[in-house]
Amino acid sequence: MSAAERLPELAGFPDHSAELAALIGQSTGTPNLSPDAVNLPMIRHWVEAMGDHNPVYVSDEAAVANGFDQLIAPATMLQAWIMRGLRASDEIEAARAAGTSQGGGPSDRMMALLDAEGLTSVVATNCEQHYDRPLVIGDRVLVRSSIEAISEPKRTALGTGRFLTTRLDFTAVHNDEVPADPTPEEIVELAERGEPVATMKFRILKFLPPKREPAKPPRPRPALTQDNAFWFEGAKHHALLIQRCTSCGTLRHPPLPACGTCRSFEWDTVEASGRGTLYSYVVVHYPQVPSFEYPLPIGLVELEEGTRVVANLVGVEPDAIEVGMALEAQFIDFDAELSLPAFAPAGGAA
Ligand code: ZN
């Protein structure tokens, strides 16, 4: 793919198409030889664990009655035979971490080239399987892995990336044919002359991770009622409102439907000056909600009009907060729908 044809989202990343194309068809290293021959105890454990009660896996008689020459291993066990085991996996991981890994095979090179192209995310997409013959007791399983296909960059719902297909060719030889401690060359030879058992094509997508700022979730919405909506509406217009009984003139906050003094339902509002003093406060450290910054100082502010309001304290270090300090309101616009008063030291001095 020429530079002019490249998808714009890949601009700024190198194009390794030619190097990747050269890897297609390459084998990804020495074949794996199963450490054990196919055997009844392992089959027995497998079918017990899987709850598979088909008798052809444990009884020659049942297998013959079903058209086989002898009992067979479940097809689902195929990869179990060639698993290298926990200790070998740990050793490989340790070597990789220490930088002493043999590595550098076509598969590692392919992954490094794709990472360099910016395609650092990975997801398995599908696995096609084809079986040639069942495994039987005494088989030694070998598997060769090769890079079958690397697609051009394509757009997918997950992001732009390349599909990679790794092909696994499973063959088997009789255990008697395997030397005691086979050399890599002998293993290659065994894999090549082994009888085909199965083929698996394992496809993954390596893709460009979507560019997303770790978005801070929006500030939680207030629970609006017909009694308190005016207060938040006022805040949206940067007005700090106090509810006032129109019957007796008593101010009240937080908003309530009726006057606590004369029980009148009639009310209007007055706009507070925004000046007040700190009556009490807390500094919240935990639990932390992602839409807030911590430590989070919250004050109970006594307004000069006499009512108290709970609001964030800003412009002051938590250690410098003192009960009684003079404060003044400012408004913070969190988003298009939500503005709230916060209180800072009066005159800007902490
Ligand atoms: Zn009243």
Short mmCIF file of N, CA and C in Angstrom, two decimals, residues 109-268:
data_model
loop_
_atom_site.label_atom_id
_atom_site.label_comp_id
_atom_site.label_asym_id
_atom_site.label_seq_id
_atom_site.Cartn_x
_atom_site.Cartn_y
_atom_site.Cartn_z
N ARG A 109 8.81 -11.02 15.61
CA ARG A 109 9.11 -9.90 14.69
C ARG A 109 7.83 -9.29 14.15
N MET A 110 6.86 -10.16 13.81
CA MET A 110 5.59 -9.67 13.29
C MET A 110 4.91 -8.77 14.33
N MET A 111 4.89 -9.23 15.58
CA MET A 111 4.23 -8.45 16.63
C MET A 111 4.94 -7.11 16.83
N ALA A 112 6.28 -7.13 16.80
CA ALA A 112 7.03 -5.89 17.00
C ALA A 112 6.76 -4.90 15.87
N LEU A 113 6.69 -5.41 14.63
CA LEU A 113 6.41 -4.54 13.48
C LEU A 113 5.02 -3.91 13.60
N LEU A 114 4.06 -4.72 14.04
CA LEU A 114 2.69 -4.21 14.17
C LEU A 114 2.59 -3.18 15.30
N ASP A 115 3.30 -3.45 16.40
CA ASP A 115 3.32 -2.46 17.49
C ASP A 115 3.88 -1.14 16.97
N ALA A 116 4.96 -1.24 16.17
CA ALA A 116 5.59 -0.03 15.63
C ALA A 116 4.64 0.71 14.69
N GLU A 117 3.74 -0.02 14.04
CA GLU A 117 2.74 0.62 13.17
C GLU A 117 1.62 1.27 13.99
N GLY A 118 1.70 1.17 15.31
CA GLY A 118 0.67 1.76 16.17
C GLY A 118 -0.45 0.80 16.50
N LEU A 119 -0.38 -0.43 15.97
CA LEU A 119 -1.47 -1.40 16.17
C LEU A 119 -1.18 -2.20 17.44
N THR A 120 -1.35 -1.56 18.56
CA THR A 120 -0.90 -2.17 19.82
C THR A 120 -2.00 -2.94 20.55
N SER A 121 -3.26 -2.74 20.16
CA SER A 121 -4.33 -3.48 20.83
C SER A 121 -4.53 -4.81 20.11
N VAL A 122 -5.04 -5.79 20.83
CA VAL A 122 -5.20 -7.10 20.21
C VAL A 122 -6.50 -7.74 20.69
N VAL A 123 -7.16 -8.43 19.75
CA VAL A 123 -8.35 -9.20 20.12
C VAL A 123 -8.38 -10.45 19.24
N ALA A 124 -8.74 -11.58 19.85
CA ALA A 124 -8.89 -12.81 19.07
C ALA A 124 -10.21 -12.74 18.33
N THR A 125 -10.22 -13.08 17.04
CA THR A 125 -11.47 -12.96 16.29
C THR A 125 -12.11 -14.32 16.01
N ASN A 126 -11.35 -15.29 15.49
CA ASN A 126 -11.97 -16.59 15.26
C ASN A 126 -10.91 -17.67 15.08
N CYS A 127 -11.36 -18.90 15.17
CA CYS A 127 -10.47 -20.05 15.03
C CYS A 127 -11.18 -21.08 14.18
N GLU A 128 -10.57 -21.41 13.03
CA GLU A 128 -11.13 -22.46 12.17
C GLU A 128 -10.39 -23.75 12.46
N GLN A 129 -11.12 -24.86 12.57
CA GLN A 129 -10.47 -26.12 12.89
C GLN A 129 -10.87 -27.18 11.89
N HIS A 130 -9.92 -27.99 11.53
CA HIS A 130 -10.17 -29.11 10.62
C HIS A 130 -9.49 -30.34 11.21
N TYR A 131 -10.22 -31.43 11.30
CA TYR A 131 -9.65 -32.65 11.88
C TYR A 131 -9.51 -33.73 10.82
N ASP A 132 -8.31 -34.34 10.78
CA ASP A 132 -8.06 -35.40 9.80
C ASP A 132 -8.34 -36.78 10.38
N ARG A 133 -7.87 -37.00 11.58
CA ARG A 133 -8.13 -38.31 12.19
C ARG A 133 -8.07 -38.19 13.72
N PRO A 134 -8.78 -39.06 14.43
CA PRO A 134 -8.71 -38.99 15.90
C PRO A 134 -7.35 -39.44 16.40
N LEU A 135 -6.96 -38.91 17.54
CA LEU A 135 -5.74 -39.37 18.20
C LEU A 135 -6.05 -40.65 18.96
N VAL A 136 -5.05 -41.55 18.93
CA VAL A 136 -5.22 -42.83 19.63
C VAL A 136 -4.03 -43.06 20.57
N ILE A 137 -4.21 -43.99 21.47
CA ILE A 137 -3.18 -44.24 22.47
C ILE A 137 -1.86 -44.61 21.78
N GLY A 138 -0.78 -44.00 22.25
CA GLY A 138 0.54 -44.24 21.67
C GLY A 138 0.98 -43.15 20.71
N ASP A 139 0.05 -42.27 20.29
CA ASP A 139 0.43 -41.17 19.39
C ASP A 139 1.29 -40.16 20.14
N ARG A 140 2.32 -39.65 19.49
CA ARG A 140 3.01 -38.45 19.98
C ARG A 140 2.61 -37.32 19.05
N VAL A 141 2.10 -36.24 19.63
CA VAL A 141 1.57 -35.13 18.83
C VAL A 141 2.66 -34.11 18.60
N LEU A 142 2.71 -33.60 17.39
CA LEU A 142 3.65 -32.51 17.06
C LEU A 142 2.84 -31.38 16.45
N VAL A 143 3.26 -30.18 16.69
CA VAL A 143 2.56 -29.06 16.08
C VAL A 143 3.57 -28.07 15.52
N ARG A 144 3.32 -27.68 14.28
CA ARG A 144 4.13 -26.64 13.64
C ARG A 144 3.25 -25.42 13.48
N SER A 145 3.84 -24.28 13.73
CA SER A 145 3.08 -23.03 13.65
C SER A 145 3.69 -22.18 12.55
N SER A 146 2.84 -21.57 11.75
CA SER A 146 3.36 -20.67 10.71
C SER A 146 2.41 -19.50 10.52
N ILE A 147 2.98 -18.42 9.98
CA ILE A 147 2.19 -17.23 9.71
C ILE A 147 1.52 -17.43 8.36
N GLU A 148 0.20 -17.52 8.36
CA GLU A 148 -0.49 -17.82 7.11
C GLU A 148 -0.89 -16.56 6.36
N ALA A 149 -1.33 -15.53 7.08
CA ALA A 149 -1.81 -14.33 6.38
C ALA A 149 -1.70 -13.11 7.28
N ILE A 150 -1.39 -11.98 6.68
CA ILE A 150 -1.39 -10.69 7.36
C ILE A 150 -2.15 -9.75 6.42
N SER A 151 -3.27 -9.23 6.87
CA SER A 151 -4.09 -8.43 5.96
C SER A 151 -3.55 -7.00 5.83
N GLU A 152 -4.04 -6.31 4.83
CA GLU A 152 -3.83 -4.86 4.75
C GLU A 152 -4.56 -4.23 5.93
N PRO A 153 -4.19 -3.02 6.33
CA PRO A 153 -4.97 -2.36 7.38
C PRO A 153 -6.43 -2.20 6.95
N LYS A 154 -7.34 -2.54 7.85
CA LYS A 154 -8.77 -2.44 7.56
C LYS A 154 -9.46 -1.72 8.70
N ARG A 155 -10.54 -1.07 8.36
CA ARG A 155 -11.35 -0.42 9.40
C ARG A 155 -12.33 -1.43 9.98
N THR A 156 -12.37 -1.51 11.29
CA THR A 156 -13.33 -2.39 11.97
C THR A 156 -14.03 -1.57 13.05
N ALA A 157 -15.06 -2.18 13.62
CA ALA A 157 -15.80 -1.49 14.68
C ALA A 157 -14.90 -1.18 15.87
N LEU A 158 -13.85 -2.02 16.06
CA LEU A 158 -12.96 -1.81 17.21
C LEU A 158 -11.92 -0.74 16.92
N GLY A 159 -11.59 -0.60 15.64
CA GLY A 159 -10.54 0.33 15.27
C GLY A 159 -9.88 -0.18 14.01
N THR A 160 -8.95 0.59 13.48
CA THR A 160 -8.26 0.20 12.26
C THR A 160 -7.12 -0.75 12.62
N GLY A 161 -7.02 -1.86 11.88
CA GLY A 161 -5.97 -2.82 12.21
C GLY A 161 -5.78 -3.85 11.13
N ARG A 162 -4.87 -4.77 11.42
CA ARG A 162 -4.59 -5.87 10.48
C ARG A 162 -5.05 -7.18 11.11
N PHE A 163 -5.63 -8.06 10.27
CA PHE A 163 -5.97 -9.40 10.71
C PHE A 163 -4.77 -10.31 10.45
N LEU A 164 -4.41 -11.10 11.45
CA LEU A 164 -3.27 -12.01 11.34
C LEU A 164 -3.78 -13.42 11.51
N THR A 165 -3.38 -14.29 10.62
CA THR A 165 -3.80 -15.68 10.74
C THR A 165 -2.57 -16.54 10.98
N THR A 166 -2.59 -17.24 12.10
CA THR A 166 -1.53 -18.19 12.41
C THR A 166 -2.10 -19.59 12.16
N ARG A 167 -1.33 -20.39 11.47
CA ARG A 167 -1.79 -21.73 11.14
C ARG A 167 -1.03 -22.74 11.99
N LEU A 168 -1.76 -23.63 12.62
CA LEU A 168 -1.14 -24.70 13.41
C LEU A 168 -1.41 -26.02 12.69
N ASP A 169 -0.35 -26.72 12.32
CA ASP A 169 -0.49 -28.05 11.70
C ASP A 169 -0.11 -29.10 12.72
N PHE A 170 -1.08 -29.91 13.08
CA PHE A 170 -0.84 -30.99 14.04
C PHE A 170 -0.61 -32.29 13.27
N THR A 171 0.49 -32.97 13.63
CA THR A 171 0.73 -34.30 13.07
C THR A 171 1.01 -35.24 14.24
N ALA A 172 1.06 -36.53 13.94
CA ALA A 172 1.35 -37.51 15.00
C ALA A 172 2.22 -38.63 14.45
N VAL A 173 3.11 -39.07 15.31
CA VAL A 173 3.91 -40.27 15.01
C VAL A 173 3.72 -41.23 16.18
N HIS A 174 4.06 -42.49 15.95
CA HIS A 174 3.95 -43.40 17.09
C HIS A 174 5.09 -43.15 18.06
N ASN A 175 4.78 -43.29 19.32
CA ASN A 175 5.75 -43.03 20.38
C ASN A 175 7.07 -43.79 20.17
N ASP A 176 6.97 -45.00 19.59
CA ASP A 176 8.18 -45.82 19.38
C ASP A 176 9.16 -45.17 18.40
N GLU A 177 8.66 -44.25 17.59
CA GLU A 177 9.52 -43.62 16.58
C GLU A 177 10.28 -42.42 17.14
N VAL A 178 9.95 -42.04 18.36
CA VAL A 178 10.55 -40.81 18.91
C VAL A 178 11.79 -41.17 19.72
N PRO A 179 12.97 -40.62 19.35
CA PRO A 179 14.17 -40.89 20.14
C PRO A 179 14.03 -40.37 21.57
N ALA A 180 14.87 -40.87 22.47
CA ALA A 180 14.74 -40.55 23.89
C ALA A 180 14.83 -39.04 24.13
N ASP A 181 15.81 -38.39 23.57
CA ASP A 181 15.99 -36.96 23.82
C ASP A 181 16.19 -36.26 22.47
N PRO A 182 15.10 -36.09 21.70
CA PRO A 182 15.27 -35.66 20.31
C PRO A 182 15.85 -34.26 20.17
N THR A 183 16.72 -34.10 19.19
CA THR A 183 17.27 -32.78 18.87
C THR A 183 16.22 -31.98 18.11
N PRO A 184 16.38 -30.66 18.04
CA PRO A 184 15.43 -29.85 17.26
C PRO A 184 15.31 -30.35 15.82
N GLU A 185 16.42 -30.78 15.23
CA GLU A 185 16.38 -31.27 13.85
C GLU A 185 15.53 -32.53 13.76
N GLU A 186 15.70 -33.40 14.76
CA GLU A 186 14.90 -34.64 14.77
C GLU A 186 13.41 -34.32 14.94
N ILE A 187 13.11 -33.29 15.74
CA ILE A 187 11.70 -32.93 15.96
C ILE A 187 11.09 -32.39 14.66
N VAL A 188 11.87 -31.58 13.94
CA VAL A 188 11.39 -31.06 12.66
C VAL A 188 11.10 -32.23 11.71
N GLU A 189 12.00 -33.17 11.69
CA GLU A 189 11.85 -34.32 10.79
C GLU A 189 10.62 -35.14 11.17
N LEU A 190 10.41 -35.35 12.49
CA LEU A 190 9.24 -36.11 12.96
C LEU A 190 7.94 -35.40 12.57
N ALA A 191 7.94 -34.05 12.75
CA ALA A 191 6.74 -33.28 12.44
C ALA A 191 6.40 -33.38 10.96
N GLU A 192 7.46 -33.41 10.13
CA GLU A 192 7.23 -33.44 8.69
C GLU A 192 6.71 -34.79 8.20
N ARG A 193 7.22 -35.86 8.80
CA ARG A 193 6.75 -37.15 8.30
C ARG A 193 5.56 -37.69 9.09
N GLY A 194 5.16 -36.99 10.14
CA GLY A 194 4.00 -37.42 10.93
C GLY A 194 2.73 -37.41 10.09
N GLU A 195 1.75 -38.18 10.56
CA GLU A 195 0.47 -38.25 9.87
C GLU A 195 -0.36 -37.02 10.23
N PRO A 196 -0.98 -36.35 9.25
CA PRO A 196 -1.78 -35.17 9.59
C PRO A 196 -2.93 -35.53 10.55
N VAL A 197 -3.07 -34.72 11.57
CA VAL A 197 -4.11 -34.96 12.58
C VAL A 197 -5.16 -33.85 12.52
N ALA A 198 -4.70 -32.62 12.48
CA ALA A 198 -5.65 -31.49 12.49
C ALA A 198 -4.94 -30.22 12.06
N THR A 199 -5.73 -29.26 11.64
CA THR A 199 -5.22 -27.94 11.30
C THR A 199 -6.09 -26.91 12.02
N MET A 200 -5.43 -25.92 12.60
CA MET A 200 -6.18 -24.82 13.23
C MET A 200 -5.67 -23.53 12.64
N LYS A 201 -6.63 -22.66 12.29
CA LYS A 201 -6.25 -21.31 11.85
C LYS A 201 -6.81 -20.35 12.88
N PHE A 202 -5.87 -19.68 13.50
CA PHE A 202 -6.22 -18.82 14.62
C PHE A 202 -6.04 -17.38 14.17
N ARG A 203 -7.12 -16.61 14.21
CA ARG A 203 -7.06 -15.25 13.66
C ARG A 203 -7.21 -14.23 14.79
N ILE A 204 -6.34 -13.22 14.74
CA ILE A 204 -6.45 -12.12 15.69
C ILE A 204 -6.47 -10.80 14.92
N LEU A 205 -6.95 -9.79 15.57
CA LEU A 205 -6.91 -8.44 15.00
C LEU A 205 -5.97 -7.62 15.88
N LYS A 206 -4.93 -7.05 15.26
CA LYS A 206 -4.07 -6.09 15.97
C LYS A 206 -4.51 -4.72 15.48
N PHE A 207 -4.90 -3.86 16.38
CA PHE A 207 -5.51 -2.61 15.94
C PHE A 207 -5.04 -1.40 16.73
N LEU A 208 -5.28 -0.27 16.10
CA LEU A 208 -4.92 1.03 16.67
C LEU A 208 -5.90 1.32 17.81
N PRO A 209 -5.41 1.47 19.03
CA PRO A 209 -6.37 1.75 20.10
C PRO A 209 -7.02 3.11 19.87
N PRO A 210 -8.32 3.20 20.11
CA PRO A 210 -8.99 4.49 19.87
C PRO A 210 -8.39 5.56 20.76
N LYS A 211 -8.20 6.74 20.16
CA LYS A 211 -7.62 7.85 20.92
C LYS A 211 -8.71 8.43 21.80
N ARG A 212 -8.66 8.11 23.04
CA ARG A 212 -9.69 8.62 23.94
C ARG A 212 -9.02 9.16 25.18
N GLU A 213 -9.25 10.41 25.44
CA GLU A 213 -8.78 10.97 26.71
C GLU A 213 -9.51 10.20 27.80
N PRO A 214 -8.82 9.83 28.87
CA PRO A 214 -9.56 9.20 29.96
C PRO A 214 -10.56 10.22 30.52
N ALA A 215 -11.74 10.19 29.93
CA ALA A 215 -12.72 11.24 30.22
C ALA A 215 -13.17 11.19 31.67
N LYS A 216 -13.14 12.34 32.29
CA LYS A 216 -13.63 12.44 33.64
C LYS A 216 -15.15 12.40 33.56
N PRO A 217 -15.79 11.51 34.30
CA PRO A 217 -17.24 11.47 34.20
C PRO A 217 -17.84 12.80 34.67
N PRO A 218 -18.99 13.16 34.15
CA PRO A 218 -19.57 14.44 34.55
C PRO A 218 -19.95 14.43 36.03
N ARG A 219 -19.99 15.60 36.57
CA ARG A 219 -20.41 15.77 37.96
C ARG A 219 -21.82 15.18 38.12
N PRO A 220 -22.07 14.46 39.21
CA PRO A 220 -23.42 13.88 39.38
C PRO A 220 -24.49 14.98 39.33
N ARG A 221 -25.64 14.63 38.77
CA ARG A 221 -26.75 15.59 38.67
C ARG A 221 -27.46 15.69 40.02
N PRO A 222 -27.92 16.88 40.35
CA PRO A 222 -28.72 16.98 41.58
C PRO A 222 -30.08 16.31 41.36
N ALA A 223 -30.68 15.84 42.44
CA ALA A 223 -32.04 15.30 42.36
C ALA A 223 -33.00 16.49 42.43
N LEU A 224 -33.52 16.87 41.30
CA LEU A 224 -34.36 18.08 41.25
C LEU A 224 -35.80 17.74 41.64
N THR A 225 -36.38 18.62 42.44
CA THR A 225 -37.80 18.51 42.79
C THR A 225 -38.44 19.86 42.49
N GLN A 226 -39.75 19.93 42.57
CA GLN A 226 -40.39 21.22 42.31
C GLN A 226 -40.06 22.22 43.42
N ASP A 227 -39.58 21.73 44.57
CA ASP A 227 -39.21 22.65 45.65
C ASP A 227 -37.79 23.20 45.49
N ASN A 228 -36.87 22.39 44.96
CA ASN A 228 -35.47 22.86 44.94
C ASN A 228 -34.98 23.31 43.57
N ALA A 229 -35.81 23.09 42.51
CA ALA A 229 -35.33 23.38 41.15
C ALA A 229 -34.91 24.84 40.99
N PHE A 230 -35.62 25.76 41.66
CA PHE A 230 -35.30 27.20 41.52
C PHE A 230 -33.86 27.48 41.95
N TRP A 231 -33.40 26.74 42.95
CA TRP A 231 -32.08 27.03 43.51
C TRP A 231 -30.98 26.69 42.49
N PHE A 232 -31.16 25.52 41.85
CA PHE A 232 -30.17 25.11 40.84
C PHE A 232 -30.29 25.96 39.57
N GLU A 233 -31.52 26.37 39.26
CA GLU A 233 -31.72 27.26 38.11
C GLU A 233 -31.02 28.60 38.38
N GLY A 234 -31.13 29.09 39.62
CA GLY A 234 -30.44 30.34 39.99
C GLY A 234 -28.93 30.18 39.85
N ALA A 235 -28.43 29.02 40.32
CA ALA A 235 -26.98 28.79 40.26
C ALA A 235 -26.49 28.79 38.82
N LYS A 236 -27.34 28.25 37.92
CA LYS A 236 -26.97 28.23 36.50
C LYS A 236 -26.74 29.65 35.99
N HIS A 237 -27.48 30.61 36.56
CA HIS A 237 -27.31 32.02 36.18
C HIS A 237 -26.41 32.77 37.17
N HIS A 238 -25.66 31.99 37.96
CA HIS A 238 -24.70 32.55 38.92
C HIS A 238 -25.36 33.44 39.95
N ALA A 239 -26.54 33.05 40.35
CA ALA A 239 -27.24 33.75 41.44
C ALA A 239 -27.41 32.77 42.59
N LEU A 240 -26.96 33.19 43.78
CA LEU A 240 -27.11 32.35 44.97
C LEU A 240 -28.42 32.77 45.64
N LEU A 241 -29.46 31.96 45.48
CA LEU A 241 -30.80 32.34 45.92
C LEU A 241 -31.12 31.76 47.29
N ILE A 242 -31.88 32.53 48.04
CA ILE A 242 -32.39 32.06 49.34
C ILE A 242 -33.90 32.17 49.28
N GLN A 243 -34.55 31.10 49.72
CA GLN A 243 -36.01 31.09 49.73
C GLN A 243 -36.51 32.01 50.86
N ARG A 244 -37.57 32.78 50.56
CA ARG A 244 -38.10 33.72 51.56
C ARG A 244 -39.61 33.53 51.64
N CYS A 245 -40.09 33.43 52.89
CA CYS A 245 -41.54 33.32 53.10
C CYS A 245 -42.14 34.70 52.82
N THR A 246 -43.14 34.75 51.92
CA THR A 246 -43.73 36.05 51.61
C THR A 246 -44.78 36.45 52.64
N SER A 247 -45.08 35.52 53.54
CA SER A 247 -46.06 35.84 54.58
C SER A 247 -45.38 36.50 55.78
N CYS A 248 -44.25 35.90 56.27
CA CYS A 248 -43.61 36.47 57.46
C CYS A 248 -42.18 36.94 57.20
N GLY A 249 -41.67 36.68 56.00
CA GLY A 249 -40.35 37.19 55.64
C GLY A 249 -39.18 36.34 56.08
N THR A 250 -39.44 35.18 56.72
CA THR A 250 -38.33 34.33 57.19
C THR A 250 -37.59 33.71 56.00
N LEU A 251 -36.25 33.75 56.07
CA LEU A 251 -35.43 33.11 55.03
C LEU A 251 -35.22 31.64 55.41
N ARG A 252 -35.13 30.78 54.41
CA ARG A 252 -34.88 29.36 54.71
C ARG A 252 -34.04 28.71 53.62
N HIS A 253 -33.22 27.78 54.07
CA HIS A 253 -32.41 26.96 53.17
C HIS A 253 -32.01 25.72 53.97
N PRO A 254 -32.00 24.52 53.46
CA PRO A 254 -32.33 24.18 52.07
C PRO A 254 -33.81 24.36 51.76
N PRO A 255 -34.15 24.42 50.47
CA PRO A 255 -35.51 24.71 50.05
C PRO A 255 -36.53 23.73 50.63
N LEU A 256 -37.65 24.28 51.04
CA LEU A 256 -38.75 23.49 51.60
C LEU A 256 -40.06 24.06 51.07
N PRO A 257 -41.10 23.22 51.02
CA PRO A 257 -42.38 23.73 50.48
C PRO A 257 -43.08 24.74 51.38
N ALA A 258 -42.84 24.66 52.70
CA ALA A 258 -43.61 25.55 53.59
C ALA A 258 -42.69 26.25 54.58
N CYS A 259 -43.14 27.36 55.09
CA CYS A 259 -42.39 28.13 56.08
C CYS A 259 -42.42 27.41 57.42
N GLY A 260 -41.25 27.25 58.04
CA GLY A 260 -41.17 26.59 59.33
C GLY A 260 -41.66 27.49 60.46
N THR A 261 -41.77 28.77 60.19
CA THR A 261 -42.20 29.71 61.23
C THR A 261 -43.72 29.91 61.21
N CYS A 262 -44.26 30.22 60.02
CA CYS A 262 -45.70 30.52 59.96
C CYS A 262 -46.48 29.51 59.14
N ARG A 263 -45.82 28.51 58.57
CA ARG A 263 -46.43 27.42 57.80
C ARG A 263 -47.05 27.87 56.47
N SER A 264 -46.71 29.03 56.06
CA SER A 264 -47.23 29.49 54.77
C SER A 264 -46.56 28.76 53.63
N PHE A 265 -47.33 28.49 52.58
CA PHE A 265 -46.77 27.89 51.38
C PHE A 265 -46.30 28.94 50.37
N GLU A 266 -46.51 30.19 50.70
CA GLU A 266 -46.17 31.24 49.75
C GLU A 266 -44.72 31.64 49.94
N TRP A 267 -43.98 31.73 48.84
CA TRP A 267 -42.58 32.13 48.98
C TRP A 267 -42.07 32.78 47.70
N ASP A 268 -41.00 33.52 47.86
CA ASP A 268 -40.23 34.01 46.72
C ASP A 268 -38.76 33.86 47.09
#
